[in-house]
CSV table of C-alpha atoms in Angstrom, one decimal:
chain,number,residue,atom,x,y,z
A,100,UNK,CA,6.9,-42.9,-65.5
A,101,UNK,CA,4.8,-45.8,-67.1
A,102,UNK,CA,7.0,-48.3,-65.8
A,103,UNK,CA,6.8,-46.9,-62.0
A,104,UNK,CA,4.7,-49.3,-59.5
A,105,UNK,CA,1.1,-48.7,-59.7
A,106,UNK,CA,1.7,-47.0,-55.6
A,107,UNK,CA,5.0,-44.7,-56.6
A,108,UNK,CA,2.8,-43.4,-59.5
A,109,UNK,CA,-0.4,-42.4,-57.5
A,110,UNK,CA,2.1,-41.0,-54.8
A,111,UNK,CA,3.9,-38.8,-57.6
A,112,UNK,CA,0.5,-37.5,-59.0
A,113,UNK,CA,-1.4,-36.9,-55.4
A,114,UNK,CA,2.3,-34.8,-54.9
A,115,UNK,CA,2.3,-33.1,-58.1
A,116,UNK,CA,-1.5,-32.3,-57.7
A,117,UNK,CA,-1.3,-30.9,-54.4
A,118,UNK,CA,1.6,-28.6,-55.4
A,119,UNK,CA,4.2,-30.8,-53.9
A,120,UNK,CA,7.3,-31.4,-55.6
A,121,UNK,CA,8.7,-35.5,-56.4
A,122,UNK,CA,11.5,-37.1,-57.7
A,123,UNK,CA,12.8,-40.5,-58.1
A,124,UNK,CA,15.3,-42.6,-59.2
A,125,UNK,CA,15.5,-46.2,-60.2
A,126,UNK,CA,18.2,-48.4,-59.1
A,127,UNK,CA,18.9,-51.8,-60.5
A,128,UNK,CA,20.8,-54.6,-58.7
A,129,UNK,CA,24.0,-53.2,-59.0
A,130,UNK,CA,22.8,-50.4,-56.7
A,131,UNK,CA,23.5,-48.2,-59.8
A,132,UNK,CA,21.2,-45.9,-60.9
A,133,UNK,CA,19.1,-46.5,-63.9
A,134,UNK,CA,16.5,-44.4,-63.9
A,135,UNK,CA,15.4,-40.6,-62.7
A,136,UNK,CA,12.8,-38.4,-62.9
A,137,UNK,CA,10.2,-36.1,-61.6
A,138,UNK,CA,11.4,-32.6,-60.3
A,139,UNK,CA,15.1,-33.3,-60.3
A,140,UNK,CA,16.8,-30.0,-59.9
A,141,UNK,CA,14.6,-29.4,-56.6
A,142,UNK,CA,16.9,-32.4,-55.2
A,143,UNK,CA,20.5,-31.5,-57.0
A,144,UNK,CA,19.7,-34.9,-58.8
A,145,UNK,CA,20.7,-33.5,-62.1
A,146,UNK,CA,24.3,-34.0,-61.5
A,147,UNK,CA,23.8,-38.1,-60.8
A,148,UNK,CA,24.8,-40.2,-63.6
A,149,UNK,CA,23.1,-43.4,-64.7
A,150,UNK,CA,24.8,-46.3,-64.4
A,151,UNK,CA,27.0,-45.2,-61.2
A,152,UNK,CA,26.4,-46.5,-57.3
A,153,UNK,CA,23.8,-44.7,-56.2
A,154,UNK,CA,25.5,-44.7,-52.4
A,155,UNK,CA,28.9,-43.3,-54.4
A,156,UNK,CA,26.8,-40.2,-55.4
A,157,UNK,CA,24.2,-39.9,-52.5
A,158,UNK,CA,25.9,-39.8,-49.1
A,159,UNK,CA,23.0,-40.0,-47.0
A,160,UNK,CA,22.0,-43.7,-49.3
A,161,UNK,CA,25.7,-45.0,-47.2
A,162,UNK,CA,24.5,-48.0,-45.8
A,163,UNK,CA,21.1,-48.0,-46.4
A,164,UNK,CA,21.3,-50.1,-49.8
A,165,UNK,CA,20.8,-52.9,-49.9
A,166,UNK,CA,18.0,-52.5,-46.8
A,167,UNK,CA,17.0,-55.5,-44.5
A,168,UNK,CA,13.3,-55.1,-45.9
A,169,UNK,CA,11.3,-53.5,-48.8
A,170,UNK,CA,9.3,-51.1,-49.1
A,171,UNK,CA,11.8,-48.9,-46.6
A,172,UNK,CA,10.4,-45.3,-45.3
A,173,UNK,CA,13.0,-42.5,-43.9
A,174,UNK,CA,10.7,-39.4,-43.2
A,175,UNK,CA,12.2,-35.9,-43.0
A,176,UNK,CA,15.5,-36.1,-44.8
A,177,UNK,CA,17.9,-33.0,-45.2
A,178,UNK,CA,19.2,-33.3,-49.0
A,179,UNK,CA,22.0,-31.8,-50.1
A,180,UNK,CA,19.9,-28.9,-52.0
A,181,UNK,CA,18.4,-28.1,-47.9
A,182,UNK,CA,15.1,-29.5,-48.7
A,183,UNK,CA,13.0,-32.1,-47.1
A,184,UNK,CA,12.2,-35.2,-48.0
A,185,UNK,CA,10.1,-38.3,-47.2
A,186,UNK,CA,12.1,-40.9,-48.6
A,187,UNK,CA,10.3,-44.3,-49.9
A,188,UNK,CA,12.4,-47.5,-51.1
A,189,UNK,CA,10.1,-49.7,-53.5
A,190,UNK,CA,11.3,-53.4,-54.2
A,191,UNK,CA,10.3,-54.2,-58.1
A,192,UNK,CA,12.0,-57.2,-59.4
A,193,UNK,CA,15.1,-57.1,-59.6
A,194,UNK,CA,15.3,-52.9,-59.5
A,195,UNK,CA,14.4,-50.7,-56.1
A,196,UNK,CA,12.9,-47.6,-56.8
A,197,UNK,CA,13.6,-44.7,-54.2
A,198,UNK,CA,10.9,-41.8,-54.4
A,199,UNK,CA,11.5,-38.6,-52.9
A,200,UNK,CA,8.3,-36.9,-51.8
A,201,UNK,CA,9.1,-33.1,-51.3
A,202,UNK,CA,8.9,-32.0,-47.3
A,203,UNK,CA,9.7,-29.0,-47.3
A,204,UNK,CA,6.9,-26.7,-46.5
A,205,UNK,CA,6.2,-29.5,-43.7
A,206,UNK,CA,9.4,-29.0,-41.9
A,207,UNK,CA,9.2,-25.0,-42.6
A,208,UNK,CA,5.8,-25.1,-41.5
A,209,UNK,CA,7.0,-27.3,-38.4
A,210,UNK,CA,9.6,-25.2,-37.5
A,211,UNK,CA,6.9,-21.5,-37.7
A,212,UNK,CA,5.0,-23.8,-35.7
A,213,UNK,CA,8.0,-24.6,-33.3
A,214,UNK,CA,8.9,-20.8,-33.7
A,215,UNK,CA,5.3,-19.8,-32.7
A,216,UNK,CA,5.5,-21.8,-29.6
A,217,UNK,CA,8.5,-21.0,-28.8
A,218,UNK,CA,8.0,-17.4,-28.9
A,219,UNK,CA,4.4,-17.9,-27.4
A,220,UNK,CA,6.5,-19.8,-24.7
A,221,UNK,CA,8.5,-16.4,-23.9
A,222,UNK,CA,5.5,-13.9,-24.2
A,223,UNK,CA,3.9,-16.3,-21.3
A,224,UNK,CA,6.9,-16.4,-19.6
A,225,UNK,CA,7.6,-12.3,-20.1
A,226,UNK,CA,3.5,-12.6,-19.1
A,227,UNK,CA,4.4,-14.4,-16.3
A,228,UNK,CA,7.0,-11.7,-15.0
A,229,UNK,CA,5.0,-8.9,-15.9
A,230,UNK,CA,2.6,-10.6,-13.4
A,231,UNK,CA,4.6,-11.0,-11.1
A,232,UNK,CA,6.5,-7.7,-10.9
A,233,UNK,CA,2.9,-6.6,-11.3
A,234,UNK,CA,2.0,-8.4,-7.6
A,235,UNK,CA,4.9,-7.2,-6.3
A,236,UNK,CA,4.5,-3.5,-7.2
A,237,UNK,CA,0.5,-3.8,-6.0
A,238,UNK,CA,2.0,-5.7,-2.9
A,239,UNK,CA,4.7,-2.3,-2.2
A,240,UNK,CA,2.0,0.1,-3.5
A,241,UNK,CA,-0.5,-1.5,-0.3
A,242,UNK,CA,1.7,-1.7,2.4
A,243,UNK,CA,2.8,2.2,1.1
A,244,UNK,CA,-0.9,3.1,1.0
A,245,UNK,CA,-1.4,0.9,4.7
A,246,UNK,CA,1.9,3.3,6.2
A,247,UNK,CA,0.1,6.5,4.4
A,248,UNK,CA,-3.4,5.9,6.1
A,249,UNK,CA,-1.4,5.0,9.4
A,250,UNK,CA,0.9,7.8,9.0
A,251,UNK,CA,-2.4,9.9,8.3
A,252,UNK,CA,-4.6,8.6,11.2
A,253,UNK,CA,-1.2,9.3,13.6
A,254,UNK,CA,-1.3,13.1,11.8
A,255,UNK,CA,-5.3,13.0,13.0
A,256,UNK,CA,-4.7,11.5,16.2
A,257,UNK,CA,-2.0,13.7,16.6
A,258,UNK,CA,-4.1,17.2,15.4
A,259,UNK,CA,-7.0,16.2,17.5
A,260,UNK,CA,-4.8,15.7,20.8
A,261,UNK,CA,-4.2,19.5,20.3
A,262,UNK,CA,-6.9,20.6,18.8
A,263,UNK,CA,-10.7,20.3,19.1
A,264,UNK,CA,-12.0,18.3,16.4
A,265,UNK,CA,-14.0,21.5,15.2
A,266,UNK,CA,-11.3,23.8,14.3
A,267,UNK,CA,-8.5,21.0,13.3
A,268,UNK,CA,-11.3,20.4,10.5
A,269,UNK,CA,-11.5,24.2,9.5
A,270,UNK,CA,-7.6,24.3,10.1
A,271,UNK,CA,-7.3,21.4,7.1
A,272,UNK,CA,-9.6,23.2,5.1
A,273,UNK,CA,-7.1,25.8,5.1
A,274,UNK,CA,-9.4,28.2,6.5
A,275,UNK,CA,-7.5,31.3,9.4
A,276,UNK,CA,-9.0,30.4,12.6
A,277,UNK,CA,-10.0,33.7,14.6
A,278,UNK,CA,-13.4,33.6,16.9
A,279,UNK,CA,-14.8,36.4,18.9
A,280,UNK,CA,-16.4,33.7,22.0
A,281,UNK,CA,-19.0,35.8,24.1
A,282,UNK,CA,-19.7,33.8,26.9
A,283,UNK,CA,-17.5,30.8,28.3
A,284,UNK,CA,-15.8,29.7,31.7
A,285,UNK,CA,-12.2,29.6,31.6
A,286,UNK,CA,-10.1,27.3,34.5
A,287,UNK,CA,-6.8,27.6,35.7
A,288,UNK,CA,-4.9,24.3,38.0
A,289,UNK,CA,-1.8,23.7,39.0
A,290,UNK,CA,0.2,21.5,41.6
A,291,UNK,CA,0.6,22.7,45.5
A,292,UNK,CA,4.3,23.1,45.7
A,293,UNK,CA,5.3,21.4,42.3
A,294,UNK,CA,8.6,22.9,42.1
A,295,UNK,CA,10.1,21.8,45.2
A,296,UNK,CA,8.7,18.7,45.5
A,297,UNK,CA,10.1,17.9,41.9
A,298,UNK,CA,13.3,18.9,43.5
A,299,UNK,CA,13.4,16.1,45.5
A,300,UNK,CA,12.2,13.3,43.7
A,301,UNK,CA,13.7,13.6,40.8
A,302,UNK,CA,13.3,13.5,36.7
A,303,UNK,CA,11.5,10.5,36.4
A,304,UNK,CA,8.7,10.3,39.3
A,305,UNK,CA,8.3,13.7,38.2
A,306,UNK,CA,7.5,13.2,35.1
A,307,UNK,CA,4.9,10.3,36.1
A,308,UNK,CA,2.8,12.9,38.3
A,309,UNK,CA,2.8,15.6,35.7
A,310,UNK,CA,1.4,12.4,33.4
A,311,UNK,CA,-1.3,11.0,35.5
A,312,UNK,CA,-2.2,15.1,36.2
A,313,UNK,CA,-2.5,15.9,32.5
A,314,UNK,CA,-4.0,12.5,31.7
A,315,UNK,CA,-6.7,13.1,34.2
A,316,UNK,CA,-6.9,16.3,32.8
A,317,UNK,CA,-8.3,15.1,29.5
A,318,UNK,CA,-10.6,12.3,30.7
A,319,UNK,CA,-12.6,14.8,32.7
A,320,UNK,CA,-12.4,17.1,29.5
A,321,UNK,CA,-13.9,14.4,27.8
A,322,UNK,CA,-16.4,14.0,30.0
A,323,UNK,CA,-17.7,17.0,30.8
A,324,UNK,CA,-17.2,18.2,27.4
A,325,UNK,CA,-14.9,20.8,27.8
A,326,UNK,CA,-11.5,21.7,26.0
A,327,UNK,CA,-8.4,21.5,27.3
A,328,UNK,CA,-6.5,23.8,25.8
A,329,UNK,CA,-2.9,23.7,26.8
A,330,UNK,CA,-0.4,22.9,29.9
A,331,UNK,CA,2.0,25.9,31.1
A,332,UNK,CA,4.9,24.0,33.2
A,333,UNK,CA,2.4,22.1,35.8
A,334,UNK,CA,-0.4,24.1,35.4
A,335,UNK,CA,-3.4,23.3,33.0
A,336,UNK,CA,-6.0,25.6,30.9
A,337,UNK,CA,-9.2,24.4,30.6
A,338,UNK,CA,-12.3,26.3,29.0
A,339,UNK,CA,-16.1,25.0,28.3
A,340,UNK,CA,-18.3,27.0,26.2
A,341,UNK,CA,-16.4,26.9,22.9
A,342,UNK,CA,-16.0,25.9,20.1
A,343,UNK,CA,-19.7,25.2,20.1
A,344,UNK,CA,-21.2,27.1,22.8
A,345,UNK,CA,-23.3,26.1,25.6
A,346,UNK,CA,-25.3,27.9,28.0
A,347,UNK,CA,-24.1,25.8,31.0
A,348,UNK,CA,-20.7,26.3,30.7
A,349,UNK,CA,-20.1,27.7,33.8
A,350,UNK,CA,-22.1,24.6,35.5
A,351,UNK,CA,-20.3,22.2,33.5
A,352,UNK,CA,-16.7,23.3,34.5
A,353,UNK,CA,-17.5,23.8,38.1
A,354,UNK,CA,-18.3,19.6,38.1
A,355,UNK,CA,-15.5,19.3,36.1
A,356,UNK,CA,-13.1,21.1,38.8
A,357,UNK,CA,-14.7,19.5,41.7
A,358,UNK,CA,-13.5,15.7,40.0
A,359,UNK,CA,-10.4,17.0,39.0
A,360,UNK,CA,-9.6,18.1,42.6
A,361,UNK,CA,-11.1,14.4,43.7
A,362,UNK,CA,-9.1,12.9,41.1
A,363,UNK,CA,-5.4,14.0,41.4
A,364,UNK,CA,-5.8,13.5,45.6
A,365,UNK,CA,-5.6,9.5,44.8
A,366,UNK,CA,-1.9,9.9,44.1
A,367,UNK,CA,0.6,11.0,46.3
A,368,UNK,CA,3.8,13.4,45.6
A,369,UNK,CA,6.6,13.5,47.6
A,370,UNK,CA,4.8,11.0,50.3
A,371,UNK,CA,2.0,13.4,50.2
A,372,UNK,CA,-1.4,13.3,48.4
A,373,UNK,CA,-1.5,15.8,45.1
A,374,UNK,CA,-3.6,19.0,46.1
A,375,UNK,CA,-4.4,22.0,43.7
A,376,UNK,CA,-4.8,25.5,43.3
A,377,UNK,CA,-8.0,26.3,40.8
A,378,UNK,CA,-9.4,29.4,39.5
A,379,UNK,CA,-12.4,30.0,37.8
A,380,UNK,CA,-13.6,33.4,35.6
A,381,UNK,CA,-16.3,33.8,33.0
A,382,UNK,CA,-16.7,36.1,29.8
A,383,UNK,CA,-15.6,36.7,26.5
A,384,UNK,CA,-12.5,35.5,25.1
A,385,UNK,CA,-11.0,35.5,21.8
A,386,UNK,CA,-10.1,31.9,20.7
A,387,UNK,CA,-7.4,31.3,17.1
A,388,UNK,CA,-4.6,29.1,16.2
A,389,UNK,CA,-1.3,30.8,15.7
A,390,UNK,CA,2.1,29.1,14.2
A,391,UNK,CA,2.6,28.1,11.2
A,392,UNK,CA,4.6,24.7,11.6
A,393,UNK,CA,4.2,24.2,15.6
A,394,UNK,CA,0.6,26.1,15.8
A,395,UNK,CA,-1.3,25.8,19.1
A,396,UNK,CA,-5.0,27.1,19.8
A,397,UNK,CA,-5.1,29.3,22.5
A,398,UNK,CA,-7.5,31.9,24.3
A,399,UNK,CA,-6.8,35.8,25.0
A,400,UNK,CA,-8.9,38.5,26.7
A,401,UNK,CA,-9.6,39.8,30.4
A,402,UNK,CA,-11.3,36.9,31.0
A,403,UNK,CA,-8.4,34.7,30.5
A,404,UNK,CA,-6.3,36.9,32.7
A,405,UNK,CA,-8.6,37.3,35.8
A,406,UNK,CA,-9.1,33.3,35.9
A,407,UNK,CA,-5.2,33.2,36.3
A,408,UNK,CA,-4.9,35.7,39.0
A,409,UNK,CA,-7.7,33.9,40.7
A,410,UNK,CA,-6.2,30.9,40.1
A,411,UNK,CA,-3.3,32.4,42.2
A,412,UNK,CA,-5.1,33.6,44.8
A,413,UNK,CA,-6.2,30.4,46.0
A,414,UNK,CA,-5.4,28.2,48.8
A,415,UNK,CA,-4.2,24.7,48.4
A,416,UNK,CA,-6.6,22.1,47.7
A,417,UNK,CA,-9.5,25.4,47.4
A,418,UNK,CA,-11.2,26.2,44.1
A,419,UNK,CA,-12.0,29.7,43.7
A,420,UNK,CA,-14.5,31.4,40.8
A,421,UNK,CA,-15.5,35.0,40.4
A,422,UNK,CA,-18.6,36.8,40.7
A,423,UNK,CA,-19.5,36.1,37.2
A,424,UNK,CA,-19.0,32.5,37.3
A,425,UNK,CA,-21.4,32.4,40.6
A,426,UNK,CA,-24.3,34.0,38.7
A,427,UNK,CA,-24.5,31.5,36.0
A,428,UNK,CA,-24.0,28.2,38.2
A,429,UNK,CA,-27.5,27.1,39.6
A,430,UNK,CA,-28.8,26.2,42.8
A,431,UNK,CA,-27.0,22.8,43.1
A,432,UNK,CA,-23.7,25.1,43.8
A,433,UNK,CA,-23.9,26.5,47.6
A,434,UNK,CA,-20.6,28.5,47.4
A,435,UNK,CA,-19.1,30.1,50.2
A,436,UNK,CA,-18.1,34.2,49.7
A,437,UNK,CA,-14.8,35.3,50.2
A,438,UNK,CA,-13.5,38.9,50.8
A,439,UNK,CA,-13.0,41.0,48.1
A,440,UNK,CA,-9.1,40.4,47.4
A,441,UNK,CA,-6.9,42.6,45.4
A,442,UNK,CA,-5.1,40.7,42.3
A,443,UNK,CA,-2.4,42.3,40.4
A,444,UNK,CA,-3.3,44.4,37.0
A,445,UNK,CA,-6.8,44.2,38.2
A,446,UNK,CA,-8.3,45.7,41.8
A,447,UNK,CA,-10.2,44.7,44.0
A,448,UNK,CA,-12.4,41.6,42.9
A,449,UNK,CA,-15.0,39.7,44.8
A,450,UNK,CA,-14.9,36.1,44.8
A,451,UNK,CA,-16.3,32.5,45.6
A,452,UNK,CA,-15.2,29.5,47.4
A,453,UNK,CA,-16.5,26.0,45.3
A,454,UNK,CA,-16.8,23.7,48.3
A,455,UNK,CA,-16.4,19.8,48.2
């Protein structure tokens, strides 16, 4: 190696004192080789033979000798062993020297590197899916939750439109609803000759007045803060005094029939204004929900019968209340006493008119 240039020998020892492996050949103006050294069997240069063209026994030398200028670099070379290589051509006199500096763990250090990015490249892009099927699936699981809470709110409005807000809650809380109600006012309405008036109007006018009825219905429930409880064909069932109770019940009801009676004359059926028949009995009741998958709260008890056969007893556009209901409504009620009238499954019962 003494008779290397001063740079090929400092190259050779930096390489073999960093662990690297070098080789080199010498190669004289014949292009033959005249010289090797350094780690030869890493390169397969072993089998090269002095004094032969050094392109005959080095394909990847073809047409590189004699080069244009000195010193020459190629960088990264694949040699026939499937190492690396820097390759360096040195001009000395009339010889070139052609060092081999050993690449290897570059390009295999290179290609983890490419490796790593290449595989970090698909966990971002996996990442980047996950992401995205994760948005998607958040995006389906909100809407669903959106359509449950409407679907829900529907179920509440839906409870509440048959229940009172009171027992739907004790209903969810799966708890049997059965109350023993002491003291309440049950009403009874329905339409003046409904049945033959809907005979000749037809289905859909029909319909419309049993909606604006029922719809006015539940405003003055509303309002007066009673419970409508259910509608029987075109007659409705209103009661105040439960589920909380109230010690003007009776009072309350009485305005409430009064509007109702106002209310429904605004429309007209038939060419004629909408007049009722309404009943009105106090007492105890007993109040549940029956039913299982179409449950409905209703009322039971004498007092639910007697505000029926009232209810029946009166004259068109006339709202009637029974002796027990007059007792409890106050001085702002001048009603007018009626006979005492027989009613069926009950006797002889005395009675009150509710004027205007």
């Amino acid at each position: 190696m003494h008779g290397l240039p001063r740079e090929v020998r400092s190259w050779i020892y930096n390489f073999f004192y960093n662990e690297h492996s070098v080789a080199y050949l010498k190669i004289d103006a014949q292009h033959c080789i005249a010289a090797k050294g350094g780690s030869v069997e890493h390169y397969g240069l072993s089998s090269l033979r002095i004094g032969k063209p050094v392109a005959e026994q080095l394909e990847f030398m073809e047409g590189l000798l004699p080069c244009p200028e000195l010193p020459y670099h190629m960088a990264m070379v694949e040699l026939p062993s499937g190492r690396v290589a820097d390759l360096h051509l040195f001009a000395d006199n009339a010889c070139v020297w052609l060092l081999f500096l050993d690449a290897t763990a570059e390009r295999d250090n290179r290609q983890r590197l490419q490796q790593k990015a290449y595989e970090m490249t698909l966990l971002q892009e996996r990442e980047r899916q996950l992401n995205e099927k994760l948005q998607l699936t958040n995006e389906a699981l909100r809407q669903s939750q959106e359509g449950l809470s409407r679907e829900y709110q529907r179920a509440e409005s839906l409870l509440l439109n048959i229940l009172p807000a009171s027992i739907a809650e004790r209903l969810k809380a799966d708890e049997q609803i059965a109350d023993n109600h002491a003291d309440v006012s049950v009403l009874f309405a329905d339409i003046v000759g409904f049945t033959e008036r809907a005979r000749s109007v037809g289905a859909e006018t029909t319909l419309a007045i049993l909606n604006y009825f029922f719809k006015a219905a539940d405003l003055l429930s509303e309002r007066y803060g009673c419970e409508k409880i259910k509608t029987i064909g075109d007659c409705v069932m209103v009661v105040a005094g439960l589920p909380v109770a109230r010690s003007d019940h009776a009072e309350a009801l009485a305005h409430y029939a009064l509007e109702l009676r106002k209310a429904v004359k605004r429309e007209r059926f038939a060419g004629e204004p909408i007049r009722l028949r309404i009943g009105i009995h106090s007492g105890p009741i007993v109040a549940g929900v029956i039913g299982k998958r179409r449950f409905a709260y209703d009322l039971w008890g004498e007092t639910v019968n007697l505000a029926a056969r009232i209810q029946t007893s009166a004259e068109p556009d006339e709202i009637r209340i029974s002796d027990a209901t007059r007792k409890l409504l106050g001085p702002d009620f001048a009603c007018d006493p009626l006979a005492e009238t027989e009613l069926r499954g009950t006797g002889r019962v005395r009675m009150w008119r509710l004027p205007a």
